[in-house]
PDB file of C-alpha atoms and ligand atoms in Angstrom:
ATOM      1  CA  MET Z   1     -41.681 -26.843 -28.205  1.00 98.00           C
ATOM      2  CA  LYS Z   2     -43.832 -28.710 -25.728  1.00 98.00           C
ATOM      3  CA  VAL Z   3     -44.341 -27.492 -22.150  1.00 98.00           C
ATOM      4  CA  GLY Z   4     -42.258 -30.425 -20.861  1.00 98.00           C
ATOM      5  CA  GLU Z   5     -39.327 -29.472 -23.100  1.00 98.00           C
ATOM      6  CA  PHE Z   6     -39.009 -25.922 -21.785  1.00 98.00           C
ATOM      7  CA  SER Z   7     -36.830 -26.590 -18.728  1.00 98.00           C
ATOM      8  CA  THR Z   8     -34.166 -28.336 -20.856  1.00 97.00           C
ATOM      9  CA  TYR Z   9     -34.295 -25.420 -23.271  1.00 98.00           C
ATOM     10  CA  ALA Z  10     -34.030 -22.833 -20.479  1.00 98.00           C
ATOM     11  CA  ALA Z  11     -30.997 -24.610 -18.980  1.00 98.00           C
ATOM     12  CA  TYR Z  12     -29.260 -24.669 -22.372  1.00 97.00           C
ATOM     13  CA  PHE Z  13     -30.187 -21.020 -23.024  1.00 97.00           C
ATOM     14  CA  VAL Z  14     -28.848 -19.733 -19.716  1.00 98.00           C
ATOM     15  CA  ALA Z  15     -25.527 -21.596 -20.140  1.00 97.00           C
ATOM     16  CA  GLU Z  16     -24.992 -20.499 -23.761  1.00 95.00           C
ATOM     17  CA  TYR Z  17     -26.213 -16.930 -23.339  1.00 95.00           C
ATOM     18  CA  ALA Z  18     -24.094 -16.458 -20.212  1.00 97.00           C
ATOM     19  CA  LYS Z  19     -21.050 -17.656 -22.175  1.00 94.00           C
ATOM     20  CA  GLU Z  20     -21.819 -15.234 -24.996  1.00 91.00           C
ATOM     21  CA  ILE Z  21     -22.325 -12.146 -22.833  1.00 90.00           C
ATOM     22  CA  THR Z  22     -19.283 -13.036 -20.764  1.00 93.00           C
ATOM     23  CA  GLN Z  23     -17.196 -13.077 -23.969  1.00 89.00           C
ATOM     24  CA  ASN Z  24     -18.803  -9.992 -25.498  1.00 84.00           C
ATOM     25  CA  TYR Z  25     -18.857  -7.751 -22.430  1.00 86.00           C
ATOM     26  CA  GLY Z  26     -15.996  -9.131 -20.346  1.00 88.00           C
ATOM     27  CA  TYR Z  27     -18.286  -9.994 -17.394  1.00 91.00           C
ATOM     28  CA  SER Z  28     -17.398 -12.662 -14.869  1.00 94.00           C
ATOM     29  CA  ILE Z  29     -19.164 -15.992 -15.508  1.00 95.00           C
ATOM     30  CA  GLU Z  30     -21.209 -15.458 -12.297  1.00 96.00           C
ATOM     31  CA  LYS Z  31     -22.462 -12.102 -13.559  1.00 96.00           C
ATOM     32  CA  GLY Z  32     -23.139 -13.578 -17.019  1.00 97.00           C
ATOM     33  CA  LEU Z  33     -25.185 -16.405 -15.487  1.00 98.00           C
ATOM     34  CA  ALA Z  34     -27.155 -14.020 -13.253  1.00 98.00           C
ATOM     35  CA  ILE Z  35     -28.026 -11.783 -16.243  1.00 97.00           C
ATOM     36  CA  ALA Z  36     -28.967 -14.766 -18.443  1.00 97.00           C
ATOM     37  CA  GLU Z  37     -31.229 -16.233 -15.737  1.00 98.00           C
ATOM     38  CA  GLN Z  38     -32.942 -12.898 -15.180  1.00 98.00           C
ATOM     39  CA  ASP Z  39     -33.363 -12.269 -18.910  1.00 97.00           C
ATOM     40  CA  ILE Z  40     -35.136 -15.551 -19.618  1.00 98.00           C
ATOM     41  CA  LYS Z  41     -37.442 -14.964 -16.616  1.00 98.00           C
ATOM     42  CA  ASN Z  42     -38.273 -11.474 -17.881  1.00 98.00           C
ATOM     43  CA  ASP Z  43     -38.647 -12.391 -21.545  1.00 98.00           C
ATOM     44  CA  LEU Z  44     -40.446 -15.736 -21.206  1.00 98.00           C
ATOM     45  CA  PRO Z  45     -42.436 -15.367 -17.971  1.00 98.00           C
ATOM     46  CA  GLU Z  46     -44.968 -17.955 -19.102  1.00 98.00           C
ATOM     47  CA  GLY Z  47     -42.466 -20.288 -20.768  1.00 98.00           C
ATOM     48  CA  VAL Z  48     -43.727 -21.698 -24.083  1.00 98.00           C
ATOM     49  CA  ALA Z  49     -47.067 -19.948 -23.572  1.00 98.00           C
ATOM     50  CA  THR Z  50     -45.583 -16.433 -23.355  1.00 98.00           C
ATOM     51  CA  PRO Z  51     -47.649 -14.271 -25.730  1.00 98.00           C
ATOM     52  CA  ASN Z  52     -45.956 -13.127 -28.945  1.00 98.00           C
ATOM     53  CA  ASN Z  53     -43.096 -15.583 -28.501  1.00 98.00           C
ATOM     54  CA  TYR Z  54     -42.585 -18.747 -30.518  1.00 98.00           C
ATOM     55  CA  LEU Z  55     -40.254 -21.453 -29.289  1.00 98.00           C
ATOM     56  CA  LEU Z  56     -39.394 -24.110 -31.832  1.00 98.00           C
ATOM     57  CA  CYS Z  57     -37.495 -27.372 -31.543  1.00 98.00           C
ATOM     58  CA  ILE Z  58     -35.500 -28.224 -34.660  1.00 98.00           C
ATOM     59  CA  GLU Z  59     -35.786 -31.927 -35.351  1.00 97.00           C
ATOM     60  CA  LEU Z  60     -34.026 -34.109 -37.864  1.00 97.00           C
ATOM     61  CA  TYR Z  61     -36.169 -36.870 -39.324  1.00 95.00           C
ATOM     62  CA  GLN Z  62     -34.785 -40.184 -40.477  1.00 93.00           C
ATOM     63  CA  GLY Z  63     -37.753 -42.227 -41.599  1.00 95.00           C
ATOM     64  CA  ILE Z  64     -40.283 -41.977 -38.782  1.00 94.00           C
ATOM     65  CA  LYS Z  65     -37.598 -41.393 -36.129  1.00 96.00           C
ATOM     66  CA  SER Z  66     -36.807 -37.827 -35.161  1.00 96.00           C
ATOM     67  CA  GLU Z  67     -33.941 -36.357 -33.183  1.00 97.00           C
ATOM     68  CA  LEU Z  68     -33.699 -32.968 -31.506  1.00 98.00           C
ATOM     69  CA  ILE Z  69     -30.847 -31.034 -33.142  1.00 98.00           C
ATOM     70  CA  GLY Z  70     -31.482 -27.436 -32.087  1.00 98.00           C
ATOM     71  CA  TYR Z  71     -33.753 -24.570 -31.140  1.00 98.00           C
ATOM     72  CA  LEU Z  72     -35.151 -21.408 -32.684  1.00 98.00           C
ATOM     73  CA  TRP Z  73     -36.971 -18.748 -30.682  1.00 98.00           C
ATOM     74  CA  TYR Z  74     -38.558 -15.724 -32.284  1.00 98.00           C
ATOM     75  CA  GLY Z  75     -40.725 -12.936 -30.980  1.00 98.00           C
ATOM     76  CA  LEU Z  76     -43.148 -10.661 -32.770  1.00 98.00           C
ATOM     77  CA  ARG Z  77     -42.254  -6.985 -33.109  1.00 98.00           C
ATOM     78  CA  ASP Z  78     -43.632  -3.975 -35.017  1.00 97.00           C
ATOM     79  CA  GLU Z  79     -47.288  -4.822 -34.379  1.00 97.00           C
ATOM     80  CA  GLY Z  80     -46.783  -8.369 -35.621  1.00 97.00           C
ATOM     81  CA  LYS Z  81     -45.103  -7.446 -38.902  1.00 98.00           C
ATOM     82  CA  THR Z  82     -41.603  -8.540 -37.819  1.00 98.00           C
ATOM     83  CA  ALA Z  83     -40.368 -11.884 -36.549  1.00 98.00           C
ATOM     84  CA  PHE Z  84     -37.277 -11.132 -34.454  1.00 98.00           C
ATOM     85  CA  ILE Z  85     -35.012 -14.152 -33.975  1.00 98.00           C
ATOM     86  CA  LEU Z  86     -33.983 -14.129 -30.320  1.00 98.00           C
ATOM     87  CA  ASP Z  87     -32.146 -17.435 -30.275  1.00 97.00           C
ATOM     88  CA  PHE Z  88     -31.023 -19.874 -32.934  1.00 98.00           C
ATOM     89  CA  TYR Z  89     -28.843 -22.789 -32.006  1.00 98.00           C
ATOM     90  CA  LEU Z  90     -27.871 -26.127 -33.472  1.00 98.00           C
ATOM     91  CA  LEU Z  91     -26.258 -28.685 -31.180  1.00 97.00           C
ATOM     92  CA  GLU Z  92     -22.523 -28.693 -31.843  1.00 96.00           C
ATOM     93  CA  GLN Z  93     -22.408 -32.084 -33.537  1.00 97.00           C
ATOM     94  CA  PHE Z  94     -25.029 -30.935 -36.070  1.00 98.00           C
ATOM     95  CA  GLN Z  95     -23.419 -27.629 -37.018  1.00 97.00           C
ATOM     96  CA  GLY Z  96     -21.873 -27.041 -40.440  1.00 97.00           C
ATOM     97  CA  GLN Z  97     -24.001 -29.641 -42.236  1.00 97.00           C
ATOM     98  CA  GLY Z  98     -26.608 -27.428 -43.851  1.00 97.00           C
ATOM     99  CA  HIS Z  99     -29.214 -27.741 -41.071  1.00 98.00           C
ATOM    100  CA  GLY Z 100     -29.012 -24.039 -40.203  1.00 98.00           C
ATOM    101  CA  LYS Z 101     -29.761 -23.064 -43.772  1.00 98.00           C
ATOM    102  CA  ALA Z 102     -32.572 -25.642 -44.013  1.00 97.00           C
ATOM    103  CA  SER Z 103     -34.082 -24.401 -40.719  1.00 98.00           C
ATOM    104  CA  LEU Z 104     -34.138 -20.775 -41.852  1.00 98.00           C
ATOM    105  CA  MET Z 105     -35.690 -21.747 -45.161  1.00 97.00           C
ATOM    106  CA  ALA Z 106     -38.357 -23.787 -43.350  1.00 97.00           C
ATOM    107  CA  LEU Z 107     -39.102 -20.808 -41.090  1.00 98.00           C
ATOM    108  CA  GLU Z 108     -39.360 -18.515 -44.084  1.00 97.00           C
ATOM    109  CA  GLN Z 109     -41.792 -20.910 -45.769  1.00 97.00           C
ATOM    110  CA  GLU Z 110     -43.918 -21.104 -42.619  1.00 96.00           C
ATOM    111  CA  LEU Z 111     -44.020 -17.313 -42.252  1.00 97.00           C
ATOM    112  CA  ALA Z 112     -44.973 -16.878 -45.900  1.00 95.00           C
ATOM    113  CA  HIS Z 113     -48.513 -17.852 -44.841  1.00 92.00           C
ATOM    114  CA  SER Z 114     -48.679 -15.274 -42.032  1.00 96.00           C
ATOM    115  CA  ARG Z 115     -48.900 -11.489 -41.881  1.00 96.00           C
ATOM    116  CA  ILE Z 116     -45.225 -11.252 -40.933  1.00 98.00           C
ATOM    117  CA  GLU Z 117     -43.337  -9.207 -43.524  1.00 97.00           C
ATOM    118  CA  GLN Z 118     -39.728  -9.495 -42.375  1.00 98.00           C
ATOM    119  CA  ILE Z 119     -37.289 -11.428 -40.227  1.00 98.00           C
ATOM    120  CA  LYS Z 120     -34.772  -9.492 -38.123  1.00 98.00           C
ATOM    121  CA  LEU Z 121     -31.957 -10.631 -35.875  1.00 98.00           C
ATOM    122  CA  ARG Z 122     -28.813  -9.542 -34.126  1.00 95.00           C
ATOM    123  CA  VAL Z 123     -25.496 -11.329 -34.542  1.00 94.00           C
ATOM    124  CA  ALA Z 124     -22.110 -10.941 -32.869  1.00 88.00           C
ATOM    125  CA  TYR Z 125     -19.538  -9.472 -35.267  1.00 87.00           C
ATOM    126  CA  HIS Z 126     -17.090 -12.341 -34.606  1.00 88.00           C
ATOM    127  CA  ASN Z 127     -19.627 -15.106 -35.298  1.00 93.00           C
ATOM    128  CA  LYS Z 128     -18.399 -16.088 -38.758  1.00 95.00           C
ATOM    129  CA  PRO Z 129     -20.610 -19.193 -39.232  1.00 96.00           C
ATOM    130  CA  ALA Z 130     -23.747 -17.212 -38.379  1.00 97.00           C
ATOM    131  CA  LEU Z 131     -22.743 -14.218 -40.519  1.00 97.00           C
ATOM    132  CA  GLY Z 132     -21.970 -16.601 -43.393  1.00 96.00           C
ATOM    133  CA  LEU Z 133     -25.324 -18.308 -43.013  1.00 97.00           C
ATOM    134  CA  TYR Z 134     -27.345 -15.085 -42.899  1.00 98.00           C
ATOM    135  CA  GLU Z 135     -25.488 -13.658 -45.866  1.00 96.00           C
ATOM    136  CA  LYS Z 136     -26.106 -16.876 -47.823  1.00 95.00           C
ATOM    137  CA  THR Z 137     -29.818 -16.825 -47.009  1.00 96.00           C
ATOM    138  CA  GLY Z 138     -30.453 -13.238 -48.126  1.00 96.00           C
ATOM    139  CA  PHE Z 139     -30.169 -11.102 -44.959  1.00 97.00           C
ATOM    140  CA  ASN Z 140     -28.763  -7.578 -45.292  1.00 97.00           C
ATOM    141  CA  ILE Z 141     -26.728  -5.745 -42.656  1.00 96.00           C
ATOM    142  CA  THR Z 142     -28.688  -2.714 -41.435  1.00 96.00           C
ATOM    143  CA  GLY Z 143     -26.336  -1.360 -38.745  1.00 94.00           C
ATOM    144  CA  TYR Z 144     -23.815  -2.201 -36.035  1.00 92.00           C
ATOM    145  CA  ASN Z 145     -24.366  -2.535 -32.300  1.00 91.00           C
ATOM    146  CA  MET Z 146     -21.575  -0.872 -30.348  1.00 91.00           C
ATOM    147  CA  VAL Z 147     -20.685  -0.798 -26.682  1.00 86.00           C
ATOM    148  CA  LYS Z 148     -18.108   0.877 -24.482  1.00 90.00           C
ATOM    149  CA  MET Z 149     -17.858  -0.625 -21.019  1.00 86.00           C
ATOM    150  CA  LEU Z 150     -17.491   1.806 -18.121  1.00 89.00           C
ATOM    151  CA  LYS Z 151     -15.395   1.077 -15.052  1.00 82.00           C
ATOM    152  CA  ASN Z 152     -18.434   0.662 -12.783  1.00 77.00           C
ATOM    153  CA  SER Z 153     -20.004  -2.182 -14.862  1.00 70.00           C
TER     154      SER Z 153
HETATM  155  C1  LIG C 201     -24.914 -20.374 -36.725  1.00 58.52           C
HETATM  156  C2  LIG C 201     -25.590 -21.720 -36.993  1.00 58.52           C
HETATM  157  C3  LIG C 201     -27.072 -21.637 -36.636  1.00 58.52           C
HETATM  158  C4  LIG C 201     -25.415 -22.027 -38.490  1.00 58.52           C
HETATM  159  O1  LIG C 201     -26.011 -23.260 -38.780  1.00 58.52           O
HETATM  160  P1  LIG C 201     -25.164 -24.405 -39.525  1.00 58.52           P
HETATM  161  O2  LIG C 201     -26.038 -25.571 -39.706  1.00 58.52           O
HETATM  162  O3  LIG C 201     -23.895 -24.599 -38.765  1.00 58.52           O
HETATM  163  O4  LIG C 201     -24.847 -23.709 -40.920  1.00 58.52           O
HETATM  164  P2  LIG C 201     -25.008 -24.385 -42.342  1.00 58.52           P
HETATM  165  O5  LIG C 201     -24.232 -25.668 -42.373  1.00 58.52           O
HETATM  166  O6  LIG C 201     -26.444 -24.444 -42.699  1.00 58.52           O
HETATM  167  O7  LIG C 201     -24.236 -23.322 -43.248  1.00 58.52           O
HETATM  168  C5  LIG C 201     -24.924 -22.382 -44.038  1.00 58.52           C
HETATM  169  C6  LIG C 201     -23.929 -21.411 -44.634  1.00 58.52           C
HETATM  170  O8  LIG C 201     -23.283 -20.675 -43.600  1.00 58.52           O
HETATM  171  C7  LIG C 201     -21.936 -20.419 -43.987  1.00 58.52           C
HETATM  172  N1  LIG C 201     -21.040 -20.971 -42.982  1.00 58.52           N
HETATM  173  C8  LIG C 201     -21.218 -22.074 -42.206  1.00 58.52           C
HETATM  174  N2  LIG C 201     -20.168 -22.225 -41.383  1.00 58.52           N
HETATM  175  C9  LIG C 201     -19.325 -21.226 -41.675  1.00 58.52           C
HETATM  176  C10 LIG C 201     -18.053 -20.831 -41.153  1.00 58.52           C
HETATM  177  N3  LIG C 201     -17.436 -21.534 -40.193  1.00 58.52           N
HETATM  178  N4  LIG C 201     -17.481 -19.716 -41.660  1.00 58.52           N
HETATM  179  C11 LIG C 201     -18.069 -18.999 -42.649  1.00 58.52           C
HETATM  180  N5  LIG C 201     -19.283 -19.332 -43.172  1.00 58.52           N
HETATM  181  C12 LIG C 201     -19.880 -20.426 -42.689  1.00 58.52           C
HETATM  182  C13 LIG C 201     -21.704 -21.052 -45.309  1.00 58.52           C
HETATM  183  O9  LIG C 201     -21.854 -20.051 -46.298  1.00 58.52           O
HETATM  184  C14 LIG C 201     -22.810 -22.066 -45.404  1.00 58.52           C
HETATM  185  O10 LIG C 201     -23.267 -22.257 -46.695  1.00 58.52           O
HETATM  186  P3  LIG C 201     -22.544 -23.315 -47.667  1.00 58.52           P
HETATM  187  O11 LIG C 201     -22.338 -24.556 -46.862  1.00 58.52           O
HETATM  188  O12 LIG C 201     -23.540 -23.467 -48.769  1.00 58.52           O
HETATM  189  O13 LIG C 201     -21.283 -22.665 -48.071  1.00 58.52           O
HETATM  190  C15 LIG C 201     -24.908 -22.871 -36.168  1.00 58.52           C
HETATM  191  O14 LIG C 201     -23.553 -22.997 -36.564  1.00 58.52           O
HETATM  192  C16 LIG C 201     -24.983 -22.657 -34.677  1.00 58.52           C
HETATM  193  O15 LIG C 201     -25.931 -23.086 -34.046  1.00 58.52           O
HETATM  194  N6  LIG C 201     -23.952 -21.998 -34.075  1.00 58.52           N
HETATM  195  C17 LIG C 201     -23.915 -21.747 -32.633  1.00 58.52           C
HETATM  196  C18 LIG C 201     -25.012 -20.761 -32.176  1.00 58.52           C
HETATM  197  C19 LIG C 201     -25.021 -19.498 -32.989  1.00 58.52           C
HETATM  198  O16 LIG C 201     -23.994 -18.894 -33.253  1.00 58.52           O
HETATM  199  N7  LIG C 201     -26.229 -19.078 -33.365  1.00 58.52           N
HETATM  200  C20 LIG C 201     -26.449 -17.883 -34.148  1.00 58.52           C
HETATM  201  C21 LIG C 201     -26.694 -16.723 -33.265  1.00 58.52           C
HETATM  202  S1  LIG C 201     -27.067 -15.248 -34.190  1.00 58.52           S
END
């Protein structure tokens, strides 16, 4: 991702992430948006140049012409041995056509030349396309995230 592409990415991220946390935690959309805006500020304070974070644009090439079809953001964990996928998104009109699988395989190939030993991620239990994709591409389930909302949330 180039510096000039970050603001478009951030706007997409805040909208999508707010929607997700609103659904998952039952927050109001205002609260979801406030959390999403704060999270991206905290996690990517220097935008594309934030240390230990890699923001990628997924592009589809047809001949020499390329088109932006999605994003993948990963951060380094475990002293650089783990790539943790923090966001992975294909624009709606490009979903379900094999691009997700191709993107993960491309990432895996790229990381094969690094000192990163594993890829980790978190996925919502109801996200069937994502679960299907990760299962197909060799990820194993290592646990479940659980939450119980309290009245004062
Ligand atoms: C999740 C996502 C990245 C998957 O990418 P995609 O390009 O749509 O998926 P692909 O077409 O590459 O599908 C790969 C495999 O996933 C599985 N899959 C795809 N859609 C599925 C669905 N609706 N239900 C069950 N499995 C599905 C299939 O096993 C498929 O392999 P196959 O076609 O060989 O059978 C994409 O749909 C997306 O961006 N969704 C919205 C954002 C999101 O949920 N991101 C993941 C957050 S963890």
